[in-house]
Coordinates of C-alpha atoms in Angstrom, one line a residue:
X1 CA -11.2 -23.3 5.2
X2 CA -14.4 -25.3 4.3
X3 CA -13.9 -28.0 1.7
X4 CA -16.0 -28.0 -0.9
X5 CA -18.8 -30.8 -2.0
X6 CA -19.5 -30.1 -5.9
X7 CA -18.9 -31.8 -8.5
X8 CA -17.6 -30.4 -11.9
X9 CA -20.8 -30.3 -13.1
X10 CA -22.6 -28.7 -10.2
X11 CA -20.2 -26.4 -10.0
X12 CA -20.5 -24.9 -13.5
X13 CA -24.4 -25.4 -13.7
X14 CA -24.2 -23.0 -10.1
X15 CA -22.1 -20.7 -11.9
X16 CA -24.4 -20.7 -15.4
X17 CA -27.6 -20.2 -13.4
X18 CA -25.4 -17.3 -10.6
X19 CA -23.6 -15.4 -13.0
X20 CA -24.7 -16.6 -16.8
X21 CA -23.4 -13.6 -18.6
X22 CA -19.6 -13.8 -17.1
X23 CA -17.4 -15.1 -19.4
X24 CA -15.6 -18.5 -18.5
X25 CA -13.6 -19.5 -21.3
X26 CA -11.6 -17.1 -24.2
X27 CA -9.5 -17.6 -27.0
X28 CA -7.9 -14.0 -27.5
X29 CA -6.5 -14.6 -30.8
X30 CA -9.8 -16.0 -32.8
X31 CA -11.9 -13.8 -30.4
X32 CA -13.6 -16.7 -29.5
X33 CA -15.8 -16.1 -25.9
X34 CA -17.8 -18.5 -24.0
X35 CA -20.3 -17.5 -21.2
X36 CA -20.7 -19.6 -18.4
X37 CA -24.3 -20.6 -19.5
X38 CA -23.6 -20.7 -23.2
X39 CA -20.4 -23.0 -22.3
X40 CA -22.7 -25.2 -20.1
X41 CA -25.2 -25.1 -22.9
X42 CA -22.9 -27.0 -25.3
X43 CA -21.0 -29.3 -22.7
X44 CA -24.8 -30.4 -21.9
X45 CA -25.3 -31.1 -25.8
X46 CA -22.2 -32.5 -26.0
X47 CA -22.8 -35.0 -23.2
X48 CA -25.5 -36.2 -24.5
X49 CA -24.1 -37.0 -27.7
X50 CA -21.2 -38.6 -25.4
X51 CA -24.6 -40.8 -23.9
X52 CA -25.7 -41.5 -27.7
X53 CA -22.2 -43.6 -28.7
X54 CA -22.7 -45.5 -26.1
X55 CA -20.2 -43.9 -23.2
X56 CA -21.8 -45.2 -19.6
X57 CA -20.9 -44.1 -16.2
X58 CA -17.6 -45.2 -15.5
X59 CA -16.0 -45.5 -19.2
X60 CA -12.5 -44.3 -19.3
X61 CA -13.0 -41.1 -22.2
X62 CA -9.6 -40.9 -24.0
X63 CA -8.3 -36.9 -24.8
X64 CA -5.4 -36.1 -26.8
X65 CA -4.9 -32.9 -28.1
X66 CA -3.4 -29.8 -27.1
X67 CA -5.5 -26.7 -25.8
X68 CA -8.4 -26.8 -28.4
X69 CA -11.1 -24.9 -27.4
X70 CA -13.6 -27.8 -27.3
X71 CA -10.9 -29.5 -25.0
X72 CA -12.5 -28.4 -21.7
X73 CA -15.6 -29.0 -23.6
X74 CA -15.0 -32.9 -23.3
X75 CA -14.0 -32.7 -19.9
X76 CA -17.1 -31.6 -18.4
X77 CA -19.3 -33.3 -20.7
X78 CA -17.7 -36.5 -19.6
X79 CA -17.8 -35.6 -16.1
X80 CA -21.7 -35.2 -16.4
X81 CA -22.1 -38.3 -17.4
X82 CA -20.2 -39.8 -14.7
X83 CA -17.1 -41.1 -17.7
X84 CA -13.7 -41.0 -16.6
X85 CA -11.4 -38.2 -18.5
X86 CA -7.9 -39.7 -18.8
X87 CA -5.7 -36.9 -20.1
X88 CA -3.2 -38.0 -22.4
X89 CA 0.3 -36.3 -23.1
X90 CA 0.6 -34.4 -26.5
X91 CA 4.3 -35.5 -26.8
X92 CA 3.8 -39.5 -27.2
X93 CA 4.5 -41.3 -29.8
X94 CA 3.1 -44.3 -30.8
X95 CA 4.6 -46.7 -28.3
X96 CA 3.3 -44.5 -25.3
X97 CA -0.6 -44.2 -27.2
X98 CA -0.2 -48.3 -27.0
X99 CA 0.0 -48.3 -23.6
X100 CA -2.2 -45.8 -22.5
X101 CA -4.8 -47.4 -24.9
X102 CA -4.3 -50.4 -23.1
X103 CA -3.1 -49.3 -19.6
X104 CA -6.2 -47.0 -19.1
X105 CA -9.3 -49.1 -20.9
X106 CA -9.9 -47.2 -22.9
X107 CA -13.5 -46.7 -24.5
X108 CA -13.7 -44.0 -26.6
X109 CA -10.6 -41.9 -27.9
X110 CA -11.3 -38.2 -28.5
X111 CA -8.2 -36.5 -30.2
X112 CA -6.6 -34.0 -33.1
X113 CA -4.8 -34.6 -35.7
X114 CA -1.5 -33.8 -34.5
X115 CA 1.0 -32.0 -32.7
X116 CA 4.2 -30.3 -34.2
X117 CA 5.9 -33.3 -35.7
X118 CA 3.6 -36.0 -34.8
X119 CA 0.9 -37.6 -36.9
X120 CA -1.9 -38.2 -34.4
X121 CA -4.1 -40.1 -37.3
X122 CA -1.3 -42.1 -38.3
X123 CA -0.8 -43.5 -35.6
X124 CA -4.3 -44.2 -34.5
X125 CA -4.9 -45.9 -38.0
X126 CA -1.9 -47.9 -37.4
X127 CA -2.8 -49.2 -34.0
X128 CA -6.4 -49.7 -34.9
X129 CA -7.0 -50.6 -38.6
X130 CA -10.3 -51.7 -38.0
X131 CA -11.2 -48.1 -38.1
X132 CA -11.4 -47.9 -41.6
X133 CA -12.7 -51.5 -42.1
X134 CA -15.7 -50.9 -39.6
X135 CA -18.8 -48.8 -39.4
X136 CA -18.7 -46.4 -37.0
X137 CA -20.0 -47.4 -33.3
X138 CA -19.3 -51.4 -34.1
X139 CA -15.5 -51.0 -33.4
X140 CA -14.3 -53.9 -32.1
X141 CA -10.3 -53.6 -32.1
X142 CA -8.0 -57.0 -31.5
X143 CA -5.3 -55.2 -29.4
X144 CA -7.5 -52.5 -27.5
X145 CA -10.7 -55.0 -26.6
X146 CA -12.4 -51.7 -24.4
X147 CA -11.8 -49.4 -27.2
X148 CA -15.2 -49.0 -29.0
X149 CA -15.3 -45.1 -30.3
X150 CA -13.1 -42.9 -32.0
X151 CA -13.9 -39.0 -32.0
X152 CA -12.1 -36.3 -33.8
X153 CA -12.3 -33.0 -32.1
X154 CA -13.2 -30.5 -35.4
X155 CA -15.0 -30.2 -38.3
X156 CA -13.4 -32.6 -40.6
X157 CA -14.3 -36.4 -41.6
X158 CA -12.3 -39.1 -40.7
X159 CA -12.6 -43.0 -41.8
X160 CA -14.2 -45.1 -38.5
X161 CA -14.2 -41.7 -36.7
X162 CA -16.9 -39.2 -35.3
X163 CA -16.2 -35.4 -35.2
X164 CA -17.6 -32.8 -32.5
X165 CA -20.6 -31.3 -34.8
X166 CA -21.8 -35.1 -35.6
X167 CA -22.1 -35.6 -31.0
X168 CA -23.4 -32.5 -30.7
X169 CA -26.4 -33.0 -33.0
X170 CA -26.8 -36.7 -32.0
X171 CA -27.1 -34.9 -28.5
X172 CA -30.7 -33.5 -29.8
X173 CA -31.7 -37.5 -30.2
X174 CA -31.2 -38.1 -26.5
X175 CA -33.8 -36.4 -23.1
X176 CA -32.2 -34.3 -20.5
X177 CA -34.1 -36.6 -18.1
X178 CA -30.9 -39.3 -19.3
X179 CA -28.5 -37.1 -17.7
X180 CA -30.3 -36.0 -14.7
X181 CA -31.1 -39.4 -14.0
X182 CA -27.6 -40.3 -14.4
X183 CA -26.6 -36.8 -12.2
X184 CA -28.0 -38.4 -8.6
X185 CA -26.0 -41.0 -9.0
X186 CA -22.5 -38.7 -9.2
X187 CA -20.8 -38.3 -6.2
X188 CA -17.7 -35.8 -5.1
X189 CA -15.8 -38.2 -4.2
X190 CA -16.1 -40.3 -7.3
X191 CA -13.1 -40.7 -9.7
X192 CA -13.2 -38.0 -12.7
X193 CA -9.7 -37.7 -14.1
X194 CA -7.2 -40.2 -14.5
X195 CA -3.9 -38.0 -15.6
X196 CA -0.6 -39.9 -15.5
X197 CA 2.7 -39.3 -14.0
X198 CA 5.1 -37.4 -16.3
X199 CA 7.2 -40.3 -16.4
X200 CA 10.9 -38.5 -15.3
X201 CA 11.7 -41.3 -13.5
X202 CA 10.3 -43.9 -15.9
X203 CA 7.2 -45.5 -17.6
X204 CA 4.0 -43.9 -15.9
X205 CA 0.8 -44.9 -13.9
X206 CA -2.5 -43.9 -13.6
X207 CA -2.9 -41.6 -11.2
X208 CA -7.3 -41.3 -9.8
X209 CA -8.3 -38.2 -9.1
X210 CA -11.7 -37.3 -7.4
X211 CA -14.0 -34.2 -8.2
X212 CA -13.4 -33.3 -4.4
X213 CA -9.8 -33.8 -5.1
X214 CA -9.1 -31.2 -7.8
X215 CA -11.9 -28.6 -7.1
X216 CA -10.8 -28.3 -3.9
X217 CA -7.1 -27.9 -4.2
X218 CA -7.8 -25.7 -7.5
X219 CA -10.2 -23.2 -4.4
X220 CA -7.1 -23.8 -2.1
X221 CA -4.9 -22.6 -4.9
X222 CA -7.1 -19.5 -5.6
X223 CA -7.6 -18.7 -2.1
X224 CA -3.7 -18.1 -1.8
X225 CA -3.8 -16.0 -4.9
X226 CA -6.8 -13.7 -3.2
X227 CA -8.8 -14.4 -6.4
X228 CA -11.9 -13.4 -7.0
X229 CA -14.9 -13.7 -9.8
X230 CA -13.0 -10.4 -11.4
X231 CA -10.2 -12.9 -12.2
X232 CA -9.1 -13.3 -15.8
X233 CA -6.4 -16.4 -15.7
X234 CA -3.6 -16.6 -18.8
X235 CA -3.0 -20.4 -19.3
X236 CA -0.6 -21.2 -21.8
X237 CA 0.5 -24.1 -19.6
X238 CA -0.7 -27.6 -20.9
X239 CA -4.5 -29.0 -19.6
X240 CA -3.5 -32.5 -20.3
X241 CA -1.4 -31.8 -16.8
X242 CA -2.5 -30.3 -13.9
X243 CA -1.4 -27.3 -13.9
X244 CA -3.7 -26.6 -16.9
X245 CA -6.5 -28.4 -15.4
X246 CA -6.8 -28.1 -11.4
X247 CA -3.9 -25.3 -10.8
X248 CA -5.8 -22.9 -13.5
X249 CA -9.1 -24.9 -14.4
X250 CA -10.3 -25.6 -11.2
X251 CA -9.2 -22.3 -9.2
X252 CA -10.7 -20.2 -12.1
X253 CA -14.5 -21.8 -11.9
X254 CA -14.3 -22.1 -7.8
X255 CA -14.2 -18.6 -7.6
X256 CA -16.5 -17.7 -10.9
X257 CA -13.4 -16.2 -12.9
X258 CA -12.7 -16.3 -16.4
X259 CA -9.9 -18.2 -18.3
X260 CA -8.1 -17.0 -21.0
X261 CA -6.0 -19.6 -23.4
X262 CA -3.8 -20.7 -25.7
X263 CA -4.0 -23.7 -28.2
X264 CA 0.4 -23.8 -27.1
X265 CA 2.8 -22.0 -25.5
X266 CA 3.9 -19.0 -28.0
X267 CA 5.7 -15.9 -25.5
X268 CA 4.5 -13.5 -28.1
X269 CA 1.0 -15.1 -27.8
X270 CA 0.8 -14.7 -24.2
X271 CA 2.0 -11.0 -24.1
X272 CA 0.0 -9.8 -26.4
X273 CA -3.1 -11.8 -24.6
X274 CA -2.1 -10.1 -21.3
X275 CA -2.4 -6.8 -23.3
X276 CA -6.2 -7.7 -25.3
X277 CA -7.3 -9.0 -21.9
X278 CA -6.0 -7.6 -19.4
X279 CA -5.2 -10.6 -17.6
X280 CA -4.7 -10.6 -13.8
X281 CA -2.7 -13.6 -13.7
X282 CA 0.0 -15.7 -15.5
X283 CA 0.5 -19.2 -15.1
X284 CA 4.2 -20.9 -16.4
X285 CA 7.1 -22.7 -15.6
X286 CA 10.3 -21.0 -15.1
X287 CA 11.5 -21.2 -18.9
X288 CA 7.9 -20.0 -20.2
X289 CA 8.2 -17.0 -17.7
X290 CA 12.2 -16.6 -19.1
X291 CA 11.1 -16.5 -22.9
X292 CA 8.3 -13.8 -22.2
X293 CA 11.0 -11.6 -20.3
X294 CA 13.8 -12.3 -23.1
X295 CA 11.6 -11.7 -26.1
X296 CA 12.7 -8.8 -28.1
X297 CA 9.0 -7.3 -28.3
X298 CA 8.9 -7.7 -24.7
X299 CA 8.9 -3.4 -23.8
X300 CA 6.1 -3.3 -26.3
X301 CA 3.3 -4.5 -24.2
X302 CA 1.1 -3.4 -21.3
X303 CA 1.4 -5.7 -18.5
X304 CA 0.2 -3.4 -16.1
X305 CA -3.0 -5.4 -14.9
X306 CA -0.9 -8.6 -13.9
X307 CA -1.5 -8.5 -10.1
X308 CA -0.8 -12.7 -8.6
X309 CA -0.1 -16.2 -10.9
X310 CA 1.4 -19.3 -10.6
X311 CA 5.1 -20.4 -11.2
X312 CA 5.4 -24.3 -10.8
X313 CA 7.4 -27.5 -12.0
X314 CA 11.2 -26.2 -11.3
X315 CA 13.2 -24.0 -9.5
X316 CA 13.3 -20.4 -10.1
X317 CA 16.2 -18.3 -10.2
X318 CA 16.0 -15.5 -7.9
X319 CA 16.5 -13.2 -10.8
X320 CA 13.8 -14.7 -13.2
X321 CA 11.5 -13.9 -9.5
X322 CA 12.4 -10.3 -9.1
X323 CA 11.4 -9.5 -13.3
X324 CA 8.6 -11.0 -13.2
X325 CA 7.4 -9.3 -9.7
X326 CA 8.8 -5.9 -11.0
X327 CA 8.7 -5.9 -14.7
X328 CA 6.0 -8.1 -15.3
X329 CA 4.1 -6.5 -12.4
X330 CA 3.2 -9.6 -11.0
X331 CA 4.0 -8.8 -7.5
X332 CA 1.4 -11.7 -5.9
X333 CA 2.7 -14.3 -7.9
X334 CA 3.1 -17.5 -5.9
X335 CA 4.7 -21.2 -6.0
X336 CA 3.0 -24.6 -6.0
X337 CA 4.7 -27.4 -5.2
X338 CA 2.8 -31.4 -5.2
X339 CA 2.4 -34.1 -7.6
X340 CA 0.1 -35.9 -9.8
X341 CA -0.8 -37.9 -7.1
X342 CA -1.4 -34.9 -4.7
X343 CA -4.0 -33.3 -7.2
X344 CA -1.3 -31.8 -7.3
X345 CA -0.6 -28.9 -5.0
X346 CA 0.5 -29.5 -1.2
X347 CA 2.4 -26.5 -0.5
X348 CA 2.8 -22.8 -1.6
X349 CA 4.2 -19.5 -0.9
X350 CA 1.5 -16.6 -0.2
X351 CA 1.1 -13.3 -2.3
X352 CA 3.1 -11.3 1.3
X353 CA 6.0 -13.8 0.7
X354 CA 9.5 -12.3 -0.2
X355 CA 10.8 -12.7 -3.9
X356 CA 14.0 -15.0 -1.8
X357 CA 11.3 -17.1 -0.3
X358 CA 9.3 -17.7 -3.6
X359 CA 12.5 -18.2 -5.6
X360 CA 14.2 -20.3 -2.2
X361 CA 11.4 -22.2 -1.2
X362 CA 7.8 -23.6 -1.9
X363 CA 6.1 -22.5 1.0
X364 CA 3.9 -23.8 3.9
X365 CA 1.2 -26.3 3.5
X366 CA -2.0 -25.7 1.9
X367 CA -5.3 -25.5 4.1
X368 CA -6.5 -28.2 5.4
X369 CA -3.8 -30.8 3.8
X370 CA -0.7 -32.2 6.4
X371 CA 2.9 -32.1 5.4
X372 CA 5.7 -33.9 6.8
X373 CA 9.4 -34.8 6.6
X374 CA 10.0 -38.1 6.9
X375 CA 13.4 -39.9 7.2
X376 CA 13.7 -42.5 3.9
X377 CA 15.0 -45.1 6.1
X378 CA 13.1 -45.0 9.7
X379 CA 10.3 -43.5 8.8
X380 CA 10.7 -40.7 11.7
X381 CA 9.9 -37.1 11.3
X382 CA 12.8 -35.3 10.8
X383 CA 13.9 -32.4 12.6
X384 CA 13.8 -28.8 11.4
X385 CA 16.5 -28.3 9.0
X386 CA 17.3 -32.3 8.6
X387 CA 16.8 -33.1 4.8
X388 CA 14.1 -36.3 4.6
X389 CA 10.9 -37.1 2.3
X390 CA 8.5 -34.4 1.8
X391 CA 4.8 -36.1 2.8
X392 CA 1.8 -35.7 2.7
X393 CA -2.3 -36.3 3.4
X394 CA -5.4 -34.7 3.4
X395 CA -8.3 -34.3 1.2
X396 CA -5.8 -33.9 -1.9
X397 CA -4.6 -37.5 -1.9
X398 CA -5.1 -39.4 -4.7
X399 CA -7.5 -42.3 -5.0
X400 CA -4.9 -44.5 -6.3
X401 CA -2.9 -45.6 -9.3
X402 CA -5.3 -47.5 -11.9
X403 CA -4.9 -51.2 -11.7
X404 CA -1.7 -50.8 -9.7
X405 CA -2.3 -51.7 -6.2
X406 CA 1.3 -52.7 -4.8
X407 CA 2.2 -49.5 -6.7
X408 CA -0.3 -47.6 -4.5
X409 CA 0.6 -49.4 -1.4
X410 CA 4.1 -47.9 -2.0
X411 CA 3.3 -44.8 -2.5
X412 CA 0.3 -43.9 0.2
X413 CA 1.9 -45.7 3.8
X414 CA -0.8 -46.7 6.6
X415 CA -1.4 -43.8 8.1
X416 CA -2.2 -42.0 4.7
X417 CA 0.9 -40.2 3.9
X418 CA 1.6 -39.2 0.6
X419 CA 5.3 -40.2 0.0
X420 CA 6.4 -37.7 -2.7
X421 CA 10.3 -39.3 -3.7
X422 CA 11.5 -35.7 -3.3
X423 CA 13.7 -34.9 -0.7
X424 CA 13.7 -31.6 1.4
X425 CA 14.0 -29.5 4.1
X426 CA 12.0 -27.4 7.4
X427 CA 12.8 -24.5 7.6
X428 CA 13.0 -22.7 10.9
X429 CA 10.1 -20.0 9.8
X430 CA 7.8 -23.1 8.4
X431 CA 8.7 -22.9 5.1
X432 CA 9.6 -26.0 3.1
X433 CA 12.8 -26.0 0.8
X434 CA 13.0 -28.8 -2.0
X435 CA 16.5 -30.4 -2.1
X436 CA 16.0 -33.2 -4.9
X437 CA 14.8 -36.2 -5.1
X438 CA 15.5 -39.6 -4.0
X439 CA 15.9 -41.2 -7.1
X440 CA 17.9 -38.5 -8.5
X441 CA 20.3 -38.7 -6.2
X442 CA 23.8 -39.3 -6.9
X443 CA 26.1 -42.1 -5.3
X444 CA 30.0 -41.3 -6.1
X445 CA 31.7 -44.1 -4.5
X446 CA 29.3 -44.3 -1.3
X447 CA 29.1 -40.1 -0.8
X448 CA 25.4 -39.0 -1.4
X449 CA 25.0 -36.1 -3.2
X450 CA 21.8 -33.9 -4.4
X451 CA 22.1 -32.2 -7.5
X452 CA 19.5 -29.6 -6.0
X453 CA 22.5 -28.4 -3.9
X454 CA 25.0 -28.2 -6.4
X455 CA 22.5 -26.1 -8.7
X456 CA 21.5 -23.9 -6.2
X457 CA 25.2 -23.1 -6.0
X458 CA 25.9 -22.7 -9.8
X459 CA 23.3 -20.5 -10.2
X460 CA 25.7 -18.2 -8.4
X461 CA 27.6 -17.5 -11.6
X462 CA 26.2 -14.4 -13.3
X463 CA 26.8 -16.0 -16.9
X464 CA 24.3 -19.3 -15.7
X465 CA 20.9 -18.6 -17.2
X466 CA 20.2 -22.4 -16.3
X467 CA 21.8 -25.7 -14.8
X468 CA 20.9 -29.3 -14.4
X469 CA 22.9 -31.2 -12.5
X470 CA 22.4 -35.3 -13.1
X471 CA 24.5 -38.6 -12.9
X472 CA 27.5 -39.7 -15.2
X473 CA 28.0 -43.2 -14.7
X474 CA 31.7 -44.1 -13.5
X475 CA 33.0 -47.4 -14.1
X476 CA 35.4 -46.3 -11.0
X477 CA 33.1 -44.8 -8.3
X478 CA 29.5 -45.3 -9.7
X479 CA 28.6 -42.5 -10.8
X480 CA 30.1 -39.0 -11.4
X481 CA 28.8 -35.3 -10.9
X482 CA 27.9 -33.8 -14.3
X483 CA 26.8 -30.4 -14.6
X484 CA 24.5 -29.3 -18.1
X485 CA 24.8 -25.7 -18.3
X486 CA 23.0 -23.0 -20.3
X487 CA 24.8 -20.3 -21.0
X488 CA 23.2 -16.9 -20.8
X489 CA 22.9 -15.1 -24.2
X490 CA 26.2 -12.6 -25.0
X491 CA 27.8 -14.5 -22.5
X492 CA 30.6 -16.8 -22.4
X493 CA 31.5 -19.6 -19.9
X494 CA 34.2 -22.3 -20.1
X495 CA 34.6 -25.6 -18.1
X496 CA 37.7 -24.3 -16.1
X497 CA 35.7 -21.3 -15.4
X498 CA 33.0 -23.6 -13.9
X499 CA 35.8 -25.7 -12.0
X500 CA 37.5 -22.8 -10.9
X501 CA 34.1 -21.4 -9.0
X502 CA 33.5 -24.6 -7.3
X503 CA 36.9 -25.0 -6.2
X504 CA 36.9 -24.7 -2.3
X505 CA 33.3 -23.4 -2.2
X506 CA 31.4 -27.3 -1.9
X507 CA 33.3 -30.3 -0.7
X508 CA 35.5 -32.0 -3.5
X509 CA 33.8 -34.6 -4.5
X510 CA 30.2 -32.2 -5.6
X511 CA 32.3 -30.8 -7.8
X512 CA 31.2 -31.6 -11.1
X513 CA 33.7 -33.9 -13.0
X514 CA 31.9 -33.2 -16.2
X515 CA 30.5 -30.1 -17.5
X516 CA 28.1 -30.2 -20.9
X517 CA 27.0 -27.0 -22.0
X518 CA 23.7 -27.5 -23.8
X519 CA 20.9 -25.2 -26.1
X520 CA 18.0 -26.8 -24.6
X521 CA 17.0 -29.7 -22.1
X522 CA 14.9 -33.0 -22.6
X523 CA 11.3 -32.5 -20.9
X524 CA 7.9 -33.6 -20.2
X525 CA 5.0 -32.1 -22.2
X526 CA 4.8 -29.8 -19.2
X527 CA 7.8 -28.7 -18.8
X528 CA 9.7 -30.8 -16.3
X529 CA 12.9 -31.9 -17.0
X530 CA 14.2 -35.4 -17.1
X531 CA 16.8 -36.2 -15.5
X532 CA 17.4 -39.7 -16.5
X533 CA 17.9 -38.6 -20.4
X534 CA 20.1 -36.2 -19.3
X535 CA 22.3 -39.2 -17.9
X536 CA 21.4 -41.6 -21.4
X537 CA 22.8 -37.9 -23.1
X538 CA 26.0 -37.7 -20.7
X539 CA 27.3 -41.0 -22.2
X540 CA 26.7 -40.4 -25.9
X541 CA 28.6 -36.6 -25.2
X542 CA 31.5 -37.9 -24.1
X543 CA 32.1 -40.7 -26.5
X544 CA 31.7 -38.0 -29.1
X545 CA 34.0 -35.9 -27.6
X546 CA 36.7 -39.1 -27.4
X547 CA 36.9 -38.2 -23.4
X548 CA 37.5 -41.5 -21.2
X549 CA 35.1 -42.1 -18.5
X550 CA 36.4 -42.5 -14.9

């Protein structure tokens, strides 16, 4: 497969001149519709109200909101002007804005005013008081020196801030020949996004992602979808992440398709905007696809034009797979599997693919992108079936981690390779099969054990709807095997049920010494679980419980 050479902007000016009349962007529930000229028609206005406040080629543009409409607005009118769009997770707090602020340079921070319980202008008035001290566009902030704009994406007024209609009609003040001067000098392969890493594992890093980068594995994705310009694309998955913004964004507008969205993730939302729609694809993570399935008004809607989508960010039970191919009609749905740093997809299962393979595995390698096992500690390519590090390299790798070389060294080894900390397996037919990752792994008094294994093998029980299995720390061996269970509704499971069915099935010491049954899980902002709360949580649920740690 040829690789691509557009940039974001090229791409949707060739679409707006191609097909101007197709719609690109819709917001089913305010019947809100953009064409793909009247969408480049405002990022154009808006980027040159971007040009007006001062934002120059290479300025690091600040987003933080969820799925707004003018959301993908920002992004391409910062990618016209050759700014930097670093995606910022709805879910942080104050602490985690500090650092990004500061982590990322940030020069101008577009954002909402919140998100469920958090006060978005609270805390930007508490980090930068200056706002309401000085005039707009003469920022100058004592703990963010790079800051110099604040925007708010809507109507309303803010102290020290701009709002979206105030940039788009300061765009009138500025010449087009501004931003096609500043056009010849964009290239592919220069940096457009910076989105950083969910932080599962701990505090996260700027990952540098190219226009070649993410165009071309969002056309990859689409290709192994069988999309098409007759496309319409549900995506109630986040666009701070990629999944939202490559995985749905970038395979939409390769192939001239249309995307349909949602401000957040409501199951109701998204079946009924299947229904209005008539989407051809769903995007999700497991859970989202288990709510849609689960909710009471599921029977009521017409689901019949889903033909392909994506499932991505955690294993799916063979169960969930086989719904949402039969009842869901869905039948072409795929997996992705990657990272941040891998723009993000590097392998995936084809529409042909078997529901066991797409619930079992996450396919073969993407076109024209390299994957490898590696052994942790040699460095050798591990045979088929031998469990190493998943790697990778091709045209998807990132460009680096922002101000972070050692932390890039690390990651990307000297022949190129990818190293993703997740462990797997070959297959014999060439598929790839994750079995955890490094960093999860547990160490009970010198035996290595993957939770991925011990999951696979819960999810067994008929009464499992879900199972995470993470580290107990053991004052005797280490660490100890706990399993967090959620329980399938109507269903009841106790511990010695759970100890019973492991009993002689997996070696002794997999079995889980402690069993928490939970209500929900703590995860990323898209939908990944993290494991290391789930060990902070182990510690405080047994103290409450009065049970002695071994």
């Amino acid at each position: 497969m040829q690789l691509l050479d557009y940039t974001l902007g090229e791409i949707l000016e060739k679409w707006a001149i191609e097909t101007p009349d197709q719609e690109f962007i819709v917001y089913p529930d305010r019947n809100l519709r953009f064409t793909y000229r009247s969408f480049n028609d405002r990022v154009d206005r808006l980027a040159k109200g971007l040009l007006y406040i001062g934002i120059q080629p290479g300025d690091k543009v600040g987003i933080w909101a969820k799925n707004v409409p003018d959301w993908l607005t920002f992004m391409f009118a910062a990618a016209k002007i050759g700014a930097i769009l670093v995606t910022i997770n709805t879910s942080y707090k104050k602490s985690e804005l500090e650092y990004i602020l500061q982590n990322a340079d940030i020069h101008t921070l577009c954002m909402v005013d919140g998100y469920r319980e958090s006060d978005y202008l609270q805390m930007v008035f508490e980090l930068v008081p200056e706002l309401k001290e000085l005039p707009r566009g003469e920022l100058h902030s004592s703990r963010f020196p790079a800051l110099r704009n604040v925007v708010f994406i809507g109507q309303q007024k803010h102290r020290g801030m701009y709002n979206t209609q105030e940039l788009l009609l300061m765009g009138g003040h500025v010449d087009d020949f501004e931003i096609e001067t500043i056009r010849g000098n964009i290239g592919c392969h220069d940096v457009v996004n910076m989105q950083y890493t969910s932080g599962t594992t701990g505090f996260p890093k700027g990952v540098m992602l190219s226009h070649h980068n993410i165009l071309n594995n969002g056309f990859s994705v689409g290709e192994c979808m069988k999309f098409t310009s007759a496309e319409r694309v549900m995506t109630p998955v986040p666009l701070f992440h990629c999944f939202g913004c490559v995985l749905s964004l970038c395979a939409v507008i390769t192939h001239g398709a249309t995307m349909v969205l949602v401000e957040e993730f409501d199951p109701l939302m998204v079946l009924a905007s299947v229904q209005r729609e008539k989407c051809t694809a769903l995007y999700g993570v497991p859970t989202m696809f288990i709510a849609e399935l689960h909710h009471p008004m599921f029977d009521m809607f017409d689901l019949t034009s889903l033909r392909t989508g994506i499932m991505a960010g955690a294993l799916c039970p063979i169960e969930t797979m086989n719904q949402v191919m039969s009842k869901m009609h869905a039948k072409d749905i795929i997996i992705v599997y990657g990272l941040t740093e891998t723009s993000p997809g590097m392998t995936a299962t084809r529409t042909h693919n078997s529901p066991e393979v797409k619930a079992t595995t996450v396919g073969f390698e993407l076109p024209n992108v390299e994957v490898k096992i590696l052994h942790p500690e040699t460095g050798k390519e591990c045979a088929i079936g031998e469990q190493g590090e998943i790697c990778c390299r091709g045209y998807n790798i990132m460009k680096g981690y922002y101000k972070n070389e050692e932390a890039t060294r690390k990651a990307i080894d000297a022949e190129g390779f990818l190293h993703s900390g997740d462990l797997a397996v070959k297959t014999e037919d060439g598929f790839y099969r994750i079995t955890g990752r490094i960093k999860d792994m547990i160490i009970r008094g010198g035996e290595n054990i993957y939770p991925r294994e011990i999951e696979n093998f819960l999810y067994q029980m008929d009464q499992i709807e879900a199972v995470e299995v993470a580290a107990v720390p053991s004052p005797k061996y280490g660490e100890q095997v706990g399993a967090f269970i959620k329980v399938k509704k109507g269903a009841t499971l106790t511990e010695e049920e759970v100890t019973d069915f492991c009993r002689g099935q997996i070696a002794r010491y997999k079995v889980p010494k402690y069993i928490f049954f939970v209500n929900e899980y703590p995860m990323t902002a898209s939908g990944k679980i993290q494991k290391y709360k789930l060990t902070q949580m182990s510690t405080r649920l047994l103290e409450a419980a009065g049970k002695e740690v071994i």
